[in-house]
Short mmCIF file of C-alpha atoms in Angstrom, two decimals:
data_model
loop_
_atom_site.label_atom_id
_atom_site.label_comp_id
_atom_site.label_asym_id
_atom_site.label_seq_id
_atom_site.Cartn_x
_atom_site.Cartn_y
_atom_site.Cartn_z
CA MET A 1 18.63 9.77 -11.11
CA PRO A 2 18.91 8.15 -13.94
CA HIS A 3 22.15 6.16 -14.04
CA GLY A 4 24.57 7.69 -16.89
CA VAL A 5 23.40 11.83 -16.15
CA GLY A 6 25.79 13.39 -13.67
CA GLN A 7 25.00 13.96 -9.95
CA TYR A 8 23.05 17.24 -9.12
CA ASP A 9 24.03 17.50 -5.93
CA ARG A 10 28.49 16.10 -5.14
CA HIS A 11 27.69 15.77 -1.58
CA ALA A 12 24.85 13.59 -1.39
CA GLU A 13 24.59 10.14 -2.15
CA ALA A 14 23.66 9.02 -5.09
CA LEU A 15 21.36 6.36 -5.50
CA ARG A 16 21.26 5.34 -9.68
CA TRP A 17 17.93 4.82 -11.38
CA SER A 18 18.99 2.65 -14.45
CA LEU A 19 17.42 3.84 -18.68
CA PRO A 20 16.42 0.98 -18.55
CA ALA A 21 16.44 -1.07 -15.12
CA GLY A 22 19.89 -3.50 -14.95
CA GLU A 23 23.39 -4.02 -13.64
CA GLY A 24 24.93 -1.14 -11.75
CA ALA A 25 21.68 0.95 -10.95
CA ALA A 26 20.65 0.67 -7.21
CA VAL A 27 17.15 -0.11 -8.47
CA ALA A 28 15.89 -4.27 -9.49
CA GLY A 29 12.87 -4.06 -11.40
CA ASN A 30 10.82 -3.66 -14.92
CA LEU A 31 10.81 -0.15 -14.34
CA ASP A 32 13.50 1.77 -15.72
CA TRP A 33 13.99 5.81 -15.47
CA ASP A 34 11.88 7.08 -18.32
CA LEU A 35 8.22 4.26 -17.59
CA GLY A 36 8.52 3.32 -21.32
CA SER A 37 6.53 0.46 -20.03
CA LEU A 38 3.87 2.55 -18.87
CA GLY A 39 3.01 3.93 -22.19
CA GLU A 40 2.30 7.54 -22.96
CA VAL A 41 2.67 9.18 -19.39
CA PRO A 42 2.56 13.08 -19.33
CA VAL A 43 5.59 14.54 -18.07
CA ALA A 44 3.39 15.40 -14.84
CA ALA A 45 2.07 11.89 -13.95
CA ALA A 46 5.64 10.91 -14.97
CA ASP A 47 7.84 12.97 -13.35
CA LEU A 48 5.14 12.13 -9.67
CA VAL A 49 5.86 8.64 -10.35
CA ARG A 50 9.49 9.77 -10.23
CA LEU A 51 9.55 11.24 -7.34
CA ALA A 52 7.40 8.80 -4.77
CA ALA A 53 9.71 5.92 -6.66
CA ALA A 54 12.90 8.27 -4.66
CA ALA A 55 11.16 9.19 -1.71
CA TYR A 56 10.78 4.97 -1.88
CA LEU A 57 14.28 4.50 -1.93
CA ALA A 58 14.94 6.74 0.36
CA ASP A 59 12.76 5.54 2.92
CA ARG A 60 13.51 2.24 2.29
CA HIS A 61 17.43 3.41 1.79
CA THR A 62 17.75 5.47 5.77
CA PRO A 63 17.62 3.07 8.94
CA ARG A 64 15.22 5.15 11.82
CA PRO A 65 17.00 5.79 15.10
CA THR A 66 15.83 5.48 18.04
CA THR A 67 13.99 8.69 18.16
CA PHE A 68 11.76 7.98 14.87
CA THR A 69 11.60 10.97 12.81
CA ARG A 70 14.81 11.32 10.25
CA THR A 71 14.85 14.26 8.56
CA ILE A 72 15.29 13.40 4.58
CA GLU A 73 16.43 15.73 2.01
CA LEU A 74 15.55 14.41 -1.12
CA THR A 75 17.56 15.58 -4.50
CA VAL A 76 15.42 13.80 -8.50
CA HIS A 77 16.04 14.68 -11.75
CA LEU A 78 13.86 15.20 -13.21
CA SER A 79 11.82 16.22 -16.83
CA ASP A 80 10.13 19.53 -15.26
CA PRO A 81 12.04 20.36 -12.45
CA THR A 82 10.92 24.21 -11.70
CA ALA A 83 7.28 22.60 -11.35
CA TRP A 84 8.08 20.98 -7.74
CA ASN A 85 10.47 22.84 -7.11
CA GLY A 86 8.53 25.77 -5.39
CA GLU A 87 4.50 25.31 -3.66
CA LEU A 88 4.58 21.39 -5.78
CA GLY A 89 6.86 20.74 -4.10
CA GLU A 90 6.24 21.31 -0.55
CA HIS A 91 2.91 19.90 -1.23
CA LEU A 92 4.94 16.67 -1.15
CA GLN A 93 7.08 18.12 2.08
CA SER A 94 3.83 17.83 3.51
CA LEU A 95 2.15 14.19 2.49
CA LEU A 96 5.18 12.27 2.85
CA ALA A 97 5.95 13.77 6.73
CA TRP A 98 2.88 13.31 6.78
CA LEU A 99 2.25 9.15 5.49
CA THR A 100 5.89 7.88 6.93
CA GLY A 101 6.22 10.32 10.34
CA ASP A 102 9.18 11.69 8.73
CA SER A 103 10.56 15.75 7.95
CA TRP A 104 11.85 15.95 4.37
CA ILE A 105 13.13 18.20 2.09
CA LEU A 106 12.80 18.05 -1.83
CA ARG A 107 14.21 19.22 -4.88
CA GLY A 108 14.25 19.28 -8.11
CA ALA A 109 16.74 19.06 -10.87
CA PRO A 110 17.70 18.74 -14.22
CA GLY A 111 16.58 15.39 -15.82
CA PRO A 112 17.81 13.62 -19.62
CA SER A 113 17.50 15.42 -22.04
CA TRP A 114 15.52 12.97 -24.64
CA VAL A 115 11.91 12.22 -25.40
CA ALA A 116 11.25 8.66 -24.17
CA ILE A 117 9.55 5.68 -26.78
CA PRO A 118 7.12 3.69 -24.82
CA SER A 119 7.41 0.22 -25.29
CA HIS A 120 3.52 -0.56 -24.08
CA VAL A 121 1.00 0.97 -25.31
CA SER A 122 -1.77 1.80 -23.81
CA THR A 123 -5.02 0.81 -24.97
CA ARG A 124 -7.92 2.72 -23.10
CA ALA A 125 -9.68 2.43 -19.55
CA ASP A 126 -12.26 2.66 -17.54
CA ASP A 127 -10.22 1.87 -14.29
CA VAL A 128 -6.95 1.26 -12.25
CA MET A 129 -8.14 -0.92 -9.02
CA LEU A 130 -4.91 -1.92 -7.13
CA LEU A 131 -5.07 -5.25 -6.66
CA SER A 132 -1.70 -5.97 -4.11
CA GLY A 133 -2.43 -9.65 -2.93
CA GLY A 134 -3.92 -8.48 0.68
CA LEU A 135 -7.62 -9.44 0.81
CA ASP A 136 -9.26 -6.32 0.70
CA SER A 137 -7.93 -6.25 -2.69
CA LEU A 138 -9.79 -9.23 -4.18
CA CYS A 139 -12.49 -8.52 -2.16
CA GLY A 140 -12.34 -5.61 -4.37
CA ALA A 141 -11.80 -7.57 -7.49
CA ALA A 142 -14.18 -9.91 -7.24
CA ALA A 143 -16.57 -8.35 -6.16
CA HIS A 144 -16.62 -6.46 -9.39
CA LEU A 145 -16.07 -9.67 -11.33
CA GLY A 146 -18.98 -8.98 -14.06
CA ASP A 147 -20.15 -5.22 -14.82
CA GLU A 148 -18.69 -3.82 -17.40
CA ALA A 149 -16.05 -1.36 -16.45
CA GLN A 150 -12.50 -1.91 -18.57
CA ARG A 151 -9.56 -2.15 -15.50
CA ILE A 152 -6.72 -2.37 -15.07
CA HIS A 153 -5.46 -4.65 -12.15
CA LEU A 154 -2.15 -2.78 -11.19
CA SER A 155 0.20 -5.17 -8.65
CA HIS A 156 3.32 -4.19 -6.93
CA ILE A 157 6.42 -5.89 -5.66
CA ASP A 158 9.53 -5.26 -3.63
CA GLY A 159 10.35 -8.97 -4.56
CA ASN A 160 9.21 -10.50 -1.62
CA ASN A 161 8.07 -14.14 -2.96
CA ALA A 162 5.10 -14.50 -0.55
CA VAL A 163 3.04 -11.17 -1.57
CA ARG A 164 4.52 -12.71 -5.40
CA LYS A 165 2.60 -15.90 -4.09
CA ALA A 166 -0.93 -13.82 -3.85
CA GLN A 167 -1.00 -11.35 -5.40
CA ASN A 168 -0.10 -15.23 -8.59
CA ALA A 169 -2.85 -17.16 -6.93
CA ILE A 170 -5.93 -14.80 -6.94
CA VAL A 171 -5.18 -13.42 -10.63
CA ALA A 172 -4.64 -16.95 -11.86
CA TRP A 173 -8.12 -17.01 -10.24
CA LEU A 174 -10.36 -13.44 -11.47
CA LYS A 175 -7.61 -13.89 -14.62
CA PRO A 176 -11.51 -17.19 -16.06
CA LYS A 177 -14.08 -15.48 -14.15
CA SER A 178 -13.46 -11.21 -16.35
CA PRO A 179 -16.21 -11.83 -18.88
CA LYS A 180 -13.72 -9.19 -20.69
CA THR A 181 -10.07 -9.29 -21.34
CA PHE A 182 -8.29 -9.76 -17.83
CA ARG A 183 -5.31 -6.67 -17.51
CA HIS A 184 -3.51 -7.69 -14.41
CA GLN A 185 0.48 -5.66 -14.65
CA ARG A 186 2.77 -5.73 -12.28
CA ILE A 187 5.01 -3.63 -11.66
CA GLU A 188 8.47 -4.39 -9.62
CA PHE A 189 10.87 -0.82 -7.89
CA ARG A 190 12.74 -2.31 -5.21
CA GLU A 191 16.42 -1.51 -4.31
CA PRO A 192 18.95 -5.16 -4.55
CA GLY A 193 19.35 -6.67 -2.06
CA GLY A 194 17.94 -6.65 1.89
CA ALA A 195 16.85 -2.86 3.19
CA GLU A 196 18.24 -0.85 5.41
CA GLU A 197 15.54 -0.30 6.86
CA SER A 198 11.64 -1.82 7.50
CA SER A 199 9.68 -0.13 6.87
CA SER A 200 7.66 1.60 3.89
CA ARG A 201 6.04 3.94 5.07
CA SER A 202 6.18 5.87 1.26
CA ARG A 203 5.36 2.69 -0.61
CA SER A 204 1.03 3.71 -0.67
CA LEU A 205 2.49 6.98 -2.65
CA LEU A 206 4.62 4.99 -4.50
CA PHE A 207 1.93 2.57 -5.68
CA MET A 208 -1.24 5.61 -6.31
CA ALA A 209 1.59 7.58 -8.15
CA LEU A 210 2.20 4.30 -10.56
CA ALA A 211 -1.39 3.78 -11.10
CA THR A 212 -2.22 7.81 -11.31
CA ALA A 213 0.55 7.23 -14.29
CA VAL A 214 -0.86 3.77 -15.69
CA ALA A 215 -3.99 5.69 -15.92
CA ALA A 216 -3.46 9.39 -17.13
CA ALA A 217 -1.88 6.55 -19.84
CA SER A 218 -4.99 4.72 -20.19
CA GLY A 219 -7.51 7.73 -20.17
CA CYS A 220 -9.15 6.51 -17.50
CA ARG A 221 -10.26 8.80 -14.97
CA ARG A 222 -10.88 6.62 -12.20
CA VAL A 223 -8.19 4.85 -9.77
CA THR A 224 -9.66 2.27 -7.29
CA VAL A 225 -8.44 2.04 -3.83
CA PRO A 226 -10.01 -0.90 -1.67
CA GLU A 227 -9.69 -0.70 1.98
CA ASN A 228 -11.81 -1.21 4.53
CA GLY A 229 -12.90 1.71 6.32
CA PHE A 230 -11.42 0.51 9.86
CA THR A 231 -7.98 -0.11 8.23
CA SER A 232 -8.22 2.60 6.17
CA ILE A 233 -8.54 4.43 9.86
CA ASN A 234 -6.35 3.02 11.43
CA PRO A 235 -6.96 4.19 14.68
CA PRO A 236 -4.52 3.52 18.18
CA LEU A 237 -5.91 0.38 20.92
CA THR A 238 -4.02 2.23 23.48
CA ALA A 239 -1.61 5.69 23.07
CA ALA A 240 1.22 4.13 23.07
CA ARG A 241 0.77 3.87 19.18
CA GLY A 242 -1.25 7.28 18.09
CA GLY A 243 0.86 10.39 16.25
CA ALA A 244 3.86 8.61 14.28
CA LEU A 245 3.33 5.08 15.07
CA SER A 246 0.26 5.21 13.74
CA THR A 247 0.19 4.14 9.71
CA ARG A 248 -1.79 6.06 7.35
CA SER A 249 -1.47 4.96 3.81
CA THR A 250 -5.48 4.79 2.85
CA HIS A 251 -5.74 7.21 5.88
CA PRO A 252 -9.28 9.16 3.47
CA ASP A 253 -7.46 12.41 4.09
CA THR A 254 -4.56 10.58 2.30
CA PHE A 255 -6.51 10.27 -0.93
CA ALA A 256 -7.94 14.07 -0.07
CA ARG A 257 -3.74 15.25 -0.07
CA ILE A 258 -2.88 12.80 -2.85
CA ASN A 259 -6.08 14.01 -5.27
CA HIS A 260 -5.36 17.84 -4.11
CA LEU A 261 -1.48 17.41 -5.87
CA ILE A 262 -2.82 15.61 -8.37
CA ASP A 263 -5.65 18.69 -9.60
CA ARG A 264 -2.94 20.65 -8.82
CA LEU A 265 -1.77 18.87 -11.59
CA ALA A 266 -3.76 19.43 -13.97
CA LEU A 267 -4.05 15.40 -14.72
CA PRO A 268 -8.15 14.26 -15.04
CA VAL A 269 -8.19 10.98 -12.77
CA THR A 270 -8.87 10.73 -8.75
CA ILE A 271 -7.65 8.50 -6.46
CA SER A 272 -11.13 6.69 -3.79
CA ASN A 273 -11.41 3.76 -1.43
CA PRO A 274 -15.63 3.09 -1.79
CA TYR A 275 -14.60 1.29 0.48
CA GLY A 276 -14.25 3.70 3.33
CA TYR A 277 -17.50 2.53 5.18
CA TYR A 278 -17.29 -1.30 5.89
CA THR A 279 -15.45 -3.09 7.92
CA LYS A 280 -13.29 -6.21 6.71
CA GLY A 281 -15.41 -8.57 7.02
CA GLU A 282 -18.43 -6.73 5.13
CA LEU A 283 -16.97 -6.35 2.63
CA LEU A 284 -15.55 -10.07 2.47
CA ASP A 285 -19.67 -11.17 3.56
CA HIS A 286 -20.16 -7.88 0.40
CA ALA A 287 -17.37 -9.84 -1.87
CA HIS A 288 -19.06 -13.89 -1.61
CA ALA A 289 -22.79 -12.30 -1.49
CA HIS A 290 -21.38 -11.44 -5.23
CA VAL A 291 -19.39 -14.50 -6.70
CA GLY A 292 -20.25 -17.14 -4.23
CA PRO A 293 -17.61 -19.92 -2.13
CA GLN A 294 -15.61 -19.89 -3.92
CA LEU A 295 -14.16 -16.70 -2.78
CA LEU A 296 -13.33 -17.91 0.68
CA THR A 297 -11.28 -20.47 -0.89
CA VAL A 298 -8.86 -17.87 -2.51
CA ALA A 299 -9.43 -16.13 0.60
CA ALA A 300 -6.69 -18.46 1.39
CA ALA A 301 -4.22 -18.32 -0.27
CA SER A 302 -4.37 -13.31 0.39
CA LEU A 303 -1.52 -11.71 1.90
CA SER A 304 -2.75 -9.15 4.71
CA CYS A 305 0.32 -10.05 7.19
CA SER A 306 1.53 -7.34 8.76
CA LYS A 307 4.72 -9.27 9.16
CA LEU A 308 5.48 -11.84 7.43
CA ASP A 309 8.43 -14.05 9.45
CA GLY A 310 7.48 -17.39 9.26
CA GLN A 311 10.99 -18.58 7.52
CA TYR A 312 12.05 -17.82 11.20
CA TYR A 313 10.91 -20.09 13.22
CA ALA A 314 11.42 -24.14 12.71
CA GLY A 315 8.54 -25.79 10.70
CA GLY A 316 7.46 -21.92 9.41
CA ASN A 317 6.59 -21.47 5.81
CA SER A 318 7.23 -17.66 4.54
CA ASN A 319 3.97 -17.40 2.67
CA TYR A 320 1.97 -18.26 6.08
CA ASN A 321 0.47 -14.90 7.35
CA CYS A 322 1.19 -14.80 10.93
CA GLY A 323 -2.34 -15.05 12.76
CA LEU A 324 -1.43 -12.55 15.10
CA CYS A 325 0.04 -9.70 14.30
CA PHE A 326 -2.44 -6.72 14.45
CA ALA A 327 -3.93 -6.93 11.08
CA CYS A 328 -3.41 -10.80 11.08
CA ILE A 329 -5.94 -10.32 13.83
CA VAL A 330 -8.30 -7.81 12.00
CA ARG A 331 -8.36 -10.59 8.49
CA ARG A 332 -9.46 -13.69 11.11
CA ALA A 333 -11.86 -10.74 12.99
CA ALA A 334 -13.58 -10.72 9.15
CA PHE A 335 -13.83 -14.32 8.36
CA THR A 336 -16.81 -14.66 12.04
CA ARG A 337 -18.93 -11.70 10.62
CA GLY A 338 -20.27 -13.81 8.59
CA GLY A 339 -19.93 -16.93 9.89
CA HIS A 340 -17.64 -18.31 7.10
CA SER A 341 -15.09 -20.90 7.46
CA ASP A 342 -11.58 -19.09 7.49
CA PRO A 343 -9.47 -21.26 5.50
CA SER A 344 -6.29 -19.21 5.67
CA PRO A 345 -2.62 -21.82 7.09
CA TYR A 346 -1.40 -19.13 9.61
CA LEU A 347 1.55 -20.45 11.72
CA ALA A 348 -0.30 -19.54 14.93
CA THR A 349 -2.34 -22.83 13.55
CA SER A 350 0.43 -24.72 12.80
CA LEU A 351 2.95 -24.02 14.60
CA THR A 352 4.71 -26.32 17.71
CA GLY A 353 5.89 -25.61 20.76
CA GLU A 354 9.04 -23.95 21.59
CA ALA A 355 8.23 -22.11 17.86
CA LEU A 356 4.62 -21.29 18.63
CA HIS A 357 5.65 -19.78 21.70
CA LYS A 358 8.65 -17.53 20.03
CA LEU A 359 5.55 -16.87 17.41
CA HIS A 360 3.49 -15.67 20.62
CA ASP A 361 6.39 -14.30 22.08
CA ARG A 362 7.45 -11.90 19.63
CA ARG A 363 3.51 -11.11 18.45
CA HIS A 364 3.00 -9.49 22.71
CA ARG A 365 2.20 -5.99 22.78
CA ASP A 366 -0.37 -6.71 18.93
CA ILE A 367 -1.62 -9.07 21.57
CA ARG A 368 -2.00 -6.68 24.80
CA ASP A 369 -3.30 -3.56 22.37
CA VAL A 370 -5.81 -5.87 20.83
CA GLN A 371 -7.21 -7.20 24.63
CA GLN A 372 -6.58 -3.62 25.84
CA ALA A 373 -8.65 -2.62 23.13
CA LEU A 374 -11.58 -4.91 23.70
CA ILE A 375 -11.74 -3.85 27.47
CA GLU A 376 -11.83 -0.63 26.64
CA GLY A 377 -13.00 0.31 23.39
CA ILE A 378 -11.51 2.85 21.63
CA ASP A 379 -12.55 6.90 22.38
CA ASP A 380 -13.91 8.58 19.85
CA THR A 381 -11.91 11.03 20.26
CA ALA A 382 -9.15 8.90 19.44
CA VAL A 383 -9.72 7.42 15.83
CA LEU A 384 -10.75 11.43 14.94
CA ALA A 385 -7.06 12.10 16.43
CA VAL A 386 -5.41 10.01 13.51
CA GLY A 387 -5.32 12.81 11.26
CA ALA A 388 -7.84 15.43 9.69
CA LEU A 389 -11.39 14.34 7.66
CA PRO A 390 -12.05 16.03 4.64
CA ALA A 391 -15.32 17.86 4.88
CA ASP A 392 -17.13 14.96 2.12
CA CYS A 393 -16.32 12.47 5.51
CA ASP A 394 -19.13 10.57 7.40
CA ILE A 395 -16.97 11.83 10.77
CA ASP A 396 -20.73 9.17 12.53
CA ALA A 397 -19.43 7.02 10.09
CA ILE A 398 -15.99 6.60 10.82
CA ILE A 399 -16.77 6.26 14.28
CA ASP A 400 -18.95 3.27 14.10
CA VAL A 401 -16.95 0.87 11.17
CA CYS A 402 -14.77 1.00 13.83
CA HIS A 403 -16.99 0.22 16.76
CA ARG A 404 -18.38 -2.59 14.78
CA SER A 405 -15.03 -3.13 13.93
CA LEU A 406 -13.72 -4.20 17.29
CA GLU A 407 -16.87 -6.37 17.74
CA GLU A 408 -14.69 -8.59 14.86
CA ILE A 409 -11.70 -8.77 16.55
CA GLY A 410 -13.62 -9.40 19.49
CA ARG A 411 -15.15 -13.58 17.94
CA VAL A 412 -10.77 -13.65 17.51
CA PRO A 413 -9.67 -16.34 19.72
CA LEU A 414 -6.25 -14.97 21.37
CA PRO A 415 -3.50 -17.08 24.23
#
């Protein structure tokens, strides 16, 4: 709820979002409730951001029980709450349930009555491309260097300094290589202090909602999310990793669901992933062919790790990819496809002795599940069981990209 506005539900825990963000709020960062820093954002897009932001805060604020699934009831102050207290809200509840594995109950409440004055004047753009700091987002940006599009590279930061450092390194590398004025916008939005829940499965919705708002304010019809197809589908390596335990951040059905929602809001924006039929290695090769071996140097600064716990090992580094979580194994596999030397520093190759043993112990399940998948393969029905695929998806191509990705993974030495 906006800081200074009366609480709608007196029995709920209030998470206050300042106007602008500042002291006394449950939100830290550079994004205030009226979203003036994003430009002249249409009401529908602004309310979508507010709902996604509130869901993200609630997601991070609510620890998961041993049964994993939570029920989260959320009241959000909006400019047009009536629009969301019906079918639109039900669609968003369903999308959040799909992303997080939880049950969501959303309610819109009236927000402040004044009209925000934008603190940022948007200039027109042709494309908004997400730049997370990961290897895929780097490759997507590098592959488009030199085209004629007026592009905004959009980043989100939640206070993690390793992610901030990776984004800074990628932006510093891209900026002098861009033939046009390089446009990068980074939005920081997080809860002050540490989160009570380590998972953040709703973050992809926040990222896409922010991108939709930036695109709408810039007269842009396209949002590009560079992600390899294997990570997008995220097929379960074993039966125990399926169901609600499988993340769906960039699954094709996630794009279909959010695009349906955007269409219902009458916003002329479409979110897509042009690399849904590429393996991570093929995406790296695609970008490498475009910009050359210099890509590998900056690739070392990108982050793919799903753990980022280097500070807990003697001699560790909190900015390093670990090298042994599932996301890191897929990353290491990408460099093997084109025979590229991987210059990335990993905890797995820099730690020694007891610290290395501790890392192996903490990554035992990831290593075991990858080894099992390499022996047994990934069943085609398991790929399809992750979730429904939109009608325009090539199912054979999706299954094939999963098999090719497993071939890449098979070339990674594991302890």
